[in-house]
Amino acid sequence: MKRIEKTLLALAGAALMGLGGSAWADINVGVTVSATGPAASLGIPEKNTFSLMPKTIAGQKVNYIVLDDASDTTTAVANTRKLITEHKVDVVVGSTVTPNSLAMIDAVSEAQVPMISMAASARIVEPMDAKKKWVFKTPQNDIMMALAIATHMQAQGVKTVAYIGFADAYGEGWYGEFNKVAASKGLSIVANERYNRTDTSVTGQALKIMAARPDAVLVGGSGTPAALPQKTLKERGYQGKYYQTHGVANNDFLRVGGKDVEGTFLPAGPVLVVDQLPADHPAKKSAKAYVTTYEGAYGKGSVSTFGGHAWDAGLLLAAAIPEAVKKAQPGTPQFRAALRDALEAVKEMPGAHGVFTMSPNDHLGLDQRARVMVKIENNTWKYQP
């Protein structure tokens, strides 16, 4: 009897689709995150966040298929192709880091499956072209955060800056963006160094930076590997100002950095210091909702900004799916195209990191409401008004 009932429901759903109504069908969301490897401190809270997302949207059951890419670009691409070909997903969310996300673009654009990246580089969605029209992202662009850092440095009286970043797309991208805005704020870059995420020593690079005698050092890294240059410089006696990117805004960085990262400045999404924000901040309510939900599941103090990027991807889907199901049945090319169009049409949607307004030429949709400056004080984050 149950089998007969299911068959009748399926037939009824198909008939409704033929009449222009929405069918009862599962929506499959494919996820690849860096839950292990060098970017694990970013990917784990993202993975955790997907367990908190709604299992039903617009009357449709939503399945989340979550794979670990181990912070590896080749694995991220393989995961993406597997999600598309084997799991027939309607959308791909991921990956955690910029190199992985950039490498995934060909796979999703070829299959015409929308993708929401949780990585930072603007190169993931810019410049807009036929491939990137299928790609969206939730983290703030590097240029937005680079401008926040340069402005803060200027106010702090900094004149000379040394840069040390990852020897990959993240580190190169950050140097490029910071270099664009430095001169406009009266800043001179006097050293430019690189290191690998898996390196255990940066002594040579630190010595070159020390020799340049900069007023401040900017580390273009993310997760726990970003602590290495700062710890090394501290050991060598460098006493200037330290800046990090929003790629370190989690408690694992505080744990690994310890006393060596005290006094560090960095830009971050408002979710990091939500309880310190003024009551009228446009993202305070939505950011607080995420913090409450995550800490309710994983414990007080467990939340991180990176999980917030996953949460915002979920909010975008919750806003777009009801529009897409009006036009096509999940699991079809027509639905995937409709979902892409609906994501691009999202307007003034509050998230954990800011307010999203997408457009055909802007697949991030965040503005200056999406960043604040913070300082590490007493092994915690202090909002800098």
mmCIF file of N, CA and C in Angstrom, residues 48-141:
data_model
loop_
_atom_site.group_PDB
_atom_site.id
_atom_site.type_symbol
_atom_site.label_atom_id
_atom_site.label_comp_id
_atom_site.label_asym_id
_atom_site.label_seq_id
_atom_site.Cartn_x
_atom_site.Cartn_y
_atom_site.Cartn_z
ATOM 1 N N ASN A 48 30.284 21.846 9.906
ATOM 2 C CA ASN A 48 29.334 21.794 11.016
ATOM 3 C C ASN A 48 28.067 22.585 10.708
ATOM 4 N N THR A 49 28.246 23.719 10.037
ATOM 5 C CA THR A 49 27.110 24.601 9.768
ATOM 6 C C THR A 49 26.080 23.944 8.863
ATOM 7 N N PHE A 50 26.524 23.112 7.936
ATOM 8 C CA PHE A 50 25.558 22.471 7.031
ATOM 9 C C PHE A 50 24.621 21.538 7.775
ATOM 10 N N SER A 51 25.036 21.027 8.918
ATOM 11 C CA SER A 51 24.147 20.173 9.707
ATOM 12 C C SER A 51 23.016 20.967 10.343
ATOM 13 N N LEU A 52 23.133 22.300 10.355
ATOM 14 C CA LEU A 52 22.129 23.160 10.988
ATOM 15 C C LEU A 52 21.147 23.759 9.981
ATOM 16 N N MET A 53 21.358 23.482 8.710
ATOM 17 C CA MET A 53 20.544 24.122 7.669
ATOM 18 C C MET A 53 19.208 23.420 7.509
ATOM 19 N N PRO A 54 18.204 24.146 6.982
ATOM 20 C CA PRO A 54 16.851 23.575 6.864
ATOM 21 C C PRO A 54 16.814 22.373 5.936
ATOM 22 N N LYS A 55 16.061 21.356 6.320
ATOM 23 C CA LYS A 55 15.934 20.150 5.510
ATOM 24 C C LYS A 55 14.757 20.236 4.541
ATOM 25 N N THR A 56 13.976 21.309 4.669
ATOM 26 C CA THR A 56 12.866 21.543 3.743
ATOM 27 C C THR A 56 12.827 23.025 3.406
ATOM 28 N N ILE A 57 12.722 23.346 2.108
ATOM 29 C CA ILE A 57 12.592 24.729 1.648
ATOM 30 C C ILE A 57 11.525 24.766 0.565
ATOM 31 N N ALA A 58 10.577 25.670 0.712
ATOM 32 C CA ALA A 58 9.488 25.836 -0.264
ATOM 33 C C ALA A 58 8.762 24.517 -0.523
ATOM 34 N N GLY A 59 8.614 23.727 0.530
ATOM 35 C CA GLY A 59 7.887 22.472 0.398
ATOM 36 C C GLY A 59 8.690 21.341 -0.196
ATOM 37 N N GLN A 60 9.948 21.588 -0.507
ATOM 38 C CA GLN A 60 10.785 20.564 -1.118
ATOM 39 C C GLN A 60 11.804 20.062 -0.088
ATOM 40 N N LYS A 61 12.031 18.753 -0.067
ATOM 41 C CA LYS A 61 13.056 18.188 0.793
ATOM 42 C C LYS A 61 14.433 18.572 0.248
ATOM 43 N N VAL A 62 15.345 18.984 1.157
ATOM 44 C CA VAL A 62 16.693 19.376 0.753
ATOM 45 C C VAL A 62 17.698 18.392 1.338
ATOM 46 N N ASN A 63 18.511 17.801 0.472
ATOM 47 C CA ASN A 63 19.575 16.885 0.893
ATOM 48 C C ASN A 63 20.925 17.582 0.725
ATOM 49 N N TYR A 64 21.770 17.492 1.746
ATOM 50 C CA TYR A 64 23.117 18.066 1.690
ATOM 51 C C TYR A 64 24.125 16.926 1.599
ATOM 52 N N ILE A 65 24.822 16.845 0.478
ATOM 53 C CA ILE A 65 25.860 15.831 0.298
ATOM 54 C C ILE A 65 27.201 16.511 0.524
ATOM 55 N N VAL A 66 27.853 16.220 1.660
ATOM 56 C CA VAL A 66 29.055 16.939 2.074
ATOM 57 C C VAL A 66 30.286 16.050 1.901
ATOM 58 N N LEU A 67 31.261 16.531 1.116
ATOM 59 C CA LEU A 67 32.517 15.823 0.885
ATOM 60 C C LEU A 67 33.691 16.663 1.385
ATOM 61 N N ASP A 68 34.750 15.995 1.792
ATOM 62 C CA ASP A 68 35.969 16.664 2.254
ATOM 63 C C ASP A 68 36.994 16.678 1.125
ATOM 64 N N ASP A 69 37.522 17.880 0.809
ATOM 65 C CA ASP A 69 38.547 17.947 -0.232
ATOM 66 C C ASP A 69 39.962 18.022 0.339
ATOM 67 N N ALA A 70 40.080 17.939 1.664
ATOM 68 C CA ALA A 70 41.390 17.872 2.339
ATOM 69 C C ALA A 70 42.297 19.056 1.991
ATOM 70 N N SER A 71 41.705 20.203 1.680
ATOM 71 C CA SER A 71 42.445 21.425 1.333
ATOM 72 C C SER A 71 43.238 21.262 0.034
ATOM 73 N N ASP A 72 42.860 20.288 -0.790
ATOM 74 C CA ASP A 72 43.606 19.961 -2.003
ATOM 75 C C ASP A 72 42.807 20.332 -3.243
ATOM 76 N N THR A 73 43.435 21.033 -4.160
ATOM 77 C CA THR A 73 42.747 21.529 -5.356
ATOM 78 C C THR A 73 42.245 20.393 -6.242
ATOM 79 N N THR A 74 43.084 19.395 -6.481
ATOM 80 C CA THR A 74 42.684 18.274 -7.339
ATOM 81 C C THR A 74 41.491 17.532 -6.751
ATOM 82 N N THR A 75 41.498 17.333 -5.445
ATOM 83 C CA THR A 75 40.388 16.645 -4.780
ATOM 84 C C THR A 75 39.120 17.477 -4.843
ATOM 85 N N ALA A 76 39.243 18.788 -4.709
ATOM 86 C CA ALA A 76 38.066 19.662 -4.791
ATOM 87 C C ALA A 76 37.394 19.552 -6.155
ATOM 88 N N VAL A 77 38.186 19.513 -7.207
ATOM 89 C CA VAL A 77 37.632 19.377 -8.555
ATOM 90 C C VAL A 77 36.992 18.000 -8.722
ATOM 91 N N ALA A 78 37.668 16.954 -8.231
ATOM 92 C CA ALA A 78 37.106 15.599 -8.314
ATOM 93 C C ALA A 78 35.789 15.510 -7.547
ATOM 94 N N ASN A 79 35.738 16.127 -6.362
ATOM 95 C CA ASN A 79 34.492 16.154 -5.587
ATOM 96 C C ASN A 79 33.380 16.840 -6.363
ATOM 97 N N THR A 80 33.723 17.958 -6.996
ATOM 98 C CA THR A 80 32.727 18.721 -7.746
ATOM 99 C C THR A 80 32.152 17.890 -8.880
ATOM 100 N N ARG A 81 33.021 17.228 -9.619
ATOM 101 C CA ARG A 81 32.545 16.399 -10.736
ATOM 102 C C ARG A 81 31.716 15.218 -10.229
ATOM 103 N N LYS A 82 32.123 14.641 -9.097
ATOM 104 C CA LYS A 82 31.354 13.543 -8.518
ATOM 105 C C LYS A 82 29.970 14.001 -8.076
ATOM 106 N N LEU A 83 29.905 15.160 -7.445
ATOM 107 C CA LEU A 83 28.612 15.686 -6.994
ATOM 108 C C LEU A 83 27.679 15.935 -8.173
ATOM 109 N N ILE A 84 28.249 16.414 -9.280
ATOM 110 C CA ILE A 84 27.437 16.733 -10.449
ATOM 111 C C ILE A 84 26.998 15.474 -11.194
ATOM 112 N N THR A 85 27.938 14.539 -11.425
ATOM 113 C CA THR A 85 27.629 13.384 -12.270
ATOM 114 C C THR A 85 26.949 12.244 -11.515
ATOM 115 N N GLU A 86 27.397 11.992 -10.276
ATOM 116 C CA GLU A 86 26.849 10.869 -9.522
ATOM 117 C C GLU A 86 25.657 11.246 -8.658
ATOM 118 N N HIS A 87 25.748 12.410 -8.019
ATOM 119 C CA HIS A 87 24.682 12.813 -7.092
ATOM 120 C C HIS A 87 23.659 13.744 -7.736
ATOM 121 N N LYS A 88 23.931 14.165 -8.967
ATOM 122 C CA LYS A 88 22.985 14.998 -9.727
ATOM 123 C C LYS A 88 22.554 16.226 -8.927
ATOM 124 N N VAL A 89 23.509 16.925 -8.345
ATOM 125 C CA VAL A 89 23.157 18.048 -7.478
ATOM 126 C C VAL A 89 22.616 19.230 -8.288
ATOM 127 N N ASP A 90 21.788 20.022 -7.628
ATOM 128 C CA ASP A 90 21.212 21.222 -8.250
ATOM 129 C C ASP A 90 22.100 22.435 -8.047
ATOM 130 N N VAL A 91 22.990 22.377 -7.068
ATOM 131 C CA VAL A 91 23.891 23.487 -6.771
ATOM 132 C C VAL A 91 25.106 22.929 -6.035
ATOM 133 N N VAL A 92 26.252 23.534 -6.259
ATOM 134 C CA VAL A 92 27.475 23.166 -5.548
ATOM 135 C C VAL A 92 27.855 24.308 -4.609
ATOM 136 N N VAL A 93 28.158 23.989 -3.358
ATOM 137 C CA VAL A 93 28.646 24.991 -2.403
ATOM 138 C C VAL A 93 30.078 24.617 -2.029
ATOM 139 N N GLY A 94 31.006 25.540 -2.188
ATOM 140 C CA GLY A 94 32.399 25.287 -1.857
ATOM 141 C C GLY A 94 33.320 25.923 -2.890
ATOM 142 N N SER A 95 34.599 25.804 -2.704
ATOM 143 C CA SER A 95 35.218 25.171 -1.561
ATOM 144 C C SER A 95 35.587 26.230 -0.522
ATOM 145 N N THR A 96 36.361 25.798 0.452
ATOM 146 C CA THR A 96 36.756 26.645 1.563
ATOM 147 C C THR A 96 37.792 27.684 1.161
ATOM 148 N N VAL A 97 38.732 27.294 0.289
ATOM 149 C CA VAL A 97 39.868 28.152 -0.033
ATOM 150 C C VAL A 97 39.856 28.577 -1.496
ATOM 151 N N THR A 98 40.549 29.681 -1.767
ATOM 152 C CA THR A 98 40.555 30.283 -3.097
ATOM 153 C C THR A 98 41.091 29.362 -4.195
ATOM 154 N N PRO A 99 42.274 28.725 -4.037
ATOM 155 C CA PRO A 99 42.766 27.876 -5.130
ATOM 156 C C PRO A 99 41.769 26.789 -5.530
ATOM 157 N N ASN A 100 41.138 26.161 -4.550
ATOM 158 C CA ASN A 100 40.147 25.124 -4.841
ATOM 159 C C ASN A 100 38.959 25.685 -5.600
ATOM 160 N N SER A 101 38.446 26.817 -5.126
ATOM 161 C CA SER A 101 37.262 27.410 -5.748
ATOM 162 C C SER A 101 37.531 27.825 -7.186
ATOM 163 N N LEU A 102 38.681 28.413 -7.431
ATOM 164 C CA LEU A 102 39.035 28.810 -8.795
ATOM 165 C C LEU A 102 39.088 27.596 -9.723
ATOM 166 N N ALA A 103 39.637 26.501 -9.217
ATOM 167 C CA ALA A 103 39.772 25.297 -10.034
ATOM 168 C C ALA A 103 38.432 24.629 -10.327
ATOM 169 N N MET A 104 37.432 24.871 -9.498
ATOM 170 C CA MET A 104 36.116 24.250 -9.657
ATOM 171 C C MET A 104 35.250 24.932 -10.705
ATOM 172 N N ILE A 105 35.610 26.130 -11.105
ATOM 173 C CA ILE A 105 34.745 26.923 -11.976
ATOM 174 C C ILE A 105 34.473 26.238 -13.306
ATOM 175 N N ASP A 106 35.499 25.658 -13.916
ATOM 176 C CA ASP A 106 35.304 24.977 -15.205
ATOM 177 C C ASP A 106 34.268 23.868 -15.096
ATOM 178 N N ALA A 107 34.334 23.082 -14.028
ATOM 179 C CA ALA A 107 33.425 21.942 -13.872
ATOM 180 C C ALA A 107 31.974 22.388 -13.751
ATOM 181 N N VAL A 108 31.706 23.409 -12.938
ATOM 182 C CA VAL A 108 30.309 23.834 -12.761
ATOM 183 C C VAL A 108 29.784 24.571 -13.992
ATOM 184 N N SER A 109 30.644 25.343 -14.641
ATOM 185 C CA SER A 109 30.173 26.084 -15.815
ATOM 186 C C SER A 109 29.886 25.143 -16.979
ATOM 187 N N GLU A 110 30.710 24.103 -17.134
ATOM 188 C CA GLU A 110 30.470 23.122 -18.193
ATOM 189 C C GLU A 110 29.138 22.410 -17.977
ATOM 190 N N ALA A 111 28.843 22.078 -16.732
ATOM 191 C CA ALA A 111 27.600 21.375 -16.403
ATOM 192 C C ALA A 111 26.419 22.314 -16.225
ATOM 193 N N GLN A 112 26.692 23.615 -16.199
ATOM 194 C CA GLN A 112 25.663 24.635 -15.969
ATOM 195 C C GLN A 112 24.915 24.380 -14.660
ATOM 196 N N VAL A 113 25.738 24.224 -13.615
ATOM 197 C CA VAL A 113 25.240 24.064 -12.248
ATOM 198 C C VAL A 113 25.708 25.274 -11.445
ATOM 199 N N PRO A 114 24.820 26.001 -10.777
ATOM 200 C CA PRO A 114 25.268 27.150 -9.982
ATOM 201 C C PRO A 114 26.167 26.722 -8.832
ATOM 202 N N MET A 115 27.095 27.606 -8.481
ATOM 203 C CA MET A 115 28.061 27.336 -7.417
ATOM 204 C C MET A 115 28.124 28.543 -6.492
ATOM 205 N N ILE A 116 28.194 28.284 -5.192
ATOM 206 C CA ILE A 116 28.391 29.336 -4.196
ATOM 207 C C ILE A 116 29.685 29.025 -3.459
ATOM 208 N N SER A 117 30.713 29.829 -3.689
ATOM 209 C CA SER A 117 32.003 29.620 -3.044
ATOM 210 C C SER A 117 32.022 30.229 -1.644
ATOM 211 N N MET A 118 32.824 29.610 -0.772
ATOM 212 C CA MET A 118 33.032 30.134 0.575
ATOM 213 C C MET A 118 34.455 30.663 0.734
ATOM 214 N N ALA A 119 35.102 31.001 -0.399
ATOM 215 C CA ALA A 119 36.464 31.520 -0.397
ATOM 216 C C ALA A 119 36.459 32.999 -0.756
ATOM 217 N N ALA A 120 37.572 33.687 -0.460
ATOM 218 C CA ALA A 120 37.541 35.148 -0.417
ATOM 219 C C ALA A 120 37.872 35.868 -1.710
ATOM 220 N N SER A 121 38.767 35.344 -2.529
ATOM 221 C CA SER A 121 39.299 36.142 -3.628
ATOM 222 C C SER A 121 38.233 36.627 -4.599
ATOM 223 N N ALA A 122 38.338 37.892 -4.985
ATOM 224 C CA ALA A 122 37.417 38.457 -5.967
ATOM 225 C C ALA A 122 37.541 37.757 -7.310
ATOM 226 N N ARG A 123 38.683 37.126 -7.579
ATOM 227 C CA ARG A 123 38.896 36.448 -8.858
ATOM 228 C C ARG A 123 37.923 35.301 -9.068
ATOM 229 N N ILE A 124 37.278 34.845 -8.020
ATOM 230 C CA ILE A 124 36.302 33.761 -8.139
ATOM 231 C C ILE A 124 35.072 34.228 -8.913
ATOM 232 N N VAL A 125 34.728 35.502 -8.790
ATOM 233 C CA VAL A 125 33.529 36.021 -9.459
ATOM 234 C C VAL A 125 33.817 37.202 -10.385
ATOM 235 N N GLU A 126 35.073 37.594 -10.485
ATOM 236 C CA GLU A 126 35.430 38.731 -11.331
ATOM 237 C C GLU A 126 36.627 38.381 -12.205
ATOM 238 N N PRO A 127 36.708 38.957 -13.440
ATOM 239 C CA PRO A 127 35.642 39.698 -14.103
ATOM 240 C C PRO A 127 34.531 38.756 -14.558
ATOM 241 N N MET A 128 33.332 39.249 -14.659
ATOM 242 C CA MET A 128 32.199 38.420 -15.053
ATOM 243 C C MET A 128 32.362 37.957 -16.495
ATOM 244 N N ASP A 129 32.106 36.662 -16.716
ATOM 245 C CA ASP A 129 32.158 36.116 -18.066
ATOM 246 C C ASP A 129 31.186 34.940 -18.150
ATOM 247 N N ALA A 130 31.233 34.203 -19.246
ATOM 248 C CA ALA A 130 30.271 33.123 -19.462
ATOM 249 C C ALA A 130 30.413 32.004 -18.436
ATOM 250 N N LYS A 131 31.638 31.788 -17.933
ATOM 251 C CA LYS A 131 31.845 30.768 -16.913
ATOM 252 C C LYS A 131 31.417 31.257 -15.539
ATOM 253 N N LYS A 132 31.828 32.465 -15.190
ATOM 254 C CA LYS A 132 31.571 32.969 -13.837
ATOM 255 C C LYS A 132 30.127 33.396 -13.626
ATOM 256 N N LYS A 133 29.345 33.441 -14.686
ATOM 257 C CA LYS A 133 27.920 33.739 -14.506
ATOM 258 C C LYS A 133 27.234 32.663 -13.669
ATOM 259 N N TRP A 134 27.859 31.484 -13.560
ATOM 260 C CA TRP A 134 27.311 30.394 -12.756
ATOM 261 C C TRP A 134 27.844 30.400 -11.326
ATOM 262 N N VAL A 135 28.736 31.338 -11.005
ATOM 263 C CA VAL A 135 29.441 31.307 -9.727
ATOM 264 C C VAL A 135 29.095 32.515 -8.859
ATOM 265 N N PHE A 136 28.824 32.245 -7.590
ATOM 266 C CA PHE A 136 28.566 33.272 -6.581
ATOM 267 C C PHE A 136 29.508 33.001 -5.407
ATOM 268 N N LYS A 137 29.604 33.939 -4.478
ATOM 269 C CA LYS A 137 30.395 33.684 -3.273
ATOM 270 C C LYS A 137 29.869 34.516 -2.114
ATOM 271 N N THR A 138 30.213 34.084 -0.900
ATOM 272 C CA THR A 138 29.709 34.776 0.287
ATOM 273 C C THR A 138 30.753 35.555 1.076
ATOM 274 N N PRO A 139 32.061 35.203 1.064
ATOM 275 C CA PRO A 139 33.024 36.002 1.840
ATOM 276 C C PRO A 139 33.313 37.351 1.186
ATOM 277 N N GLN A 140 33.633 38.316 2.015
ATOM 278 C CA GLN A 140 33.979 39.652 1.543
ATOM 279 C C GLN A 140 35.158 39.585 0.581
ATOM 280 N N ASN A 141 35.157 40.433 -0.445
ATOM 281 C CA ASN A 141 36.279 40.504 -1.367
ATOM 282 C C ASN A 141 37.527 41.013 -0.663
#
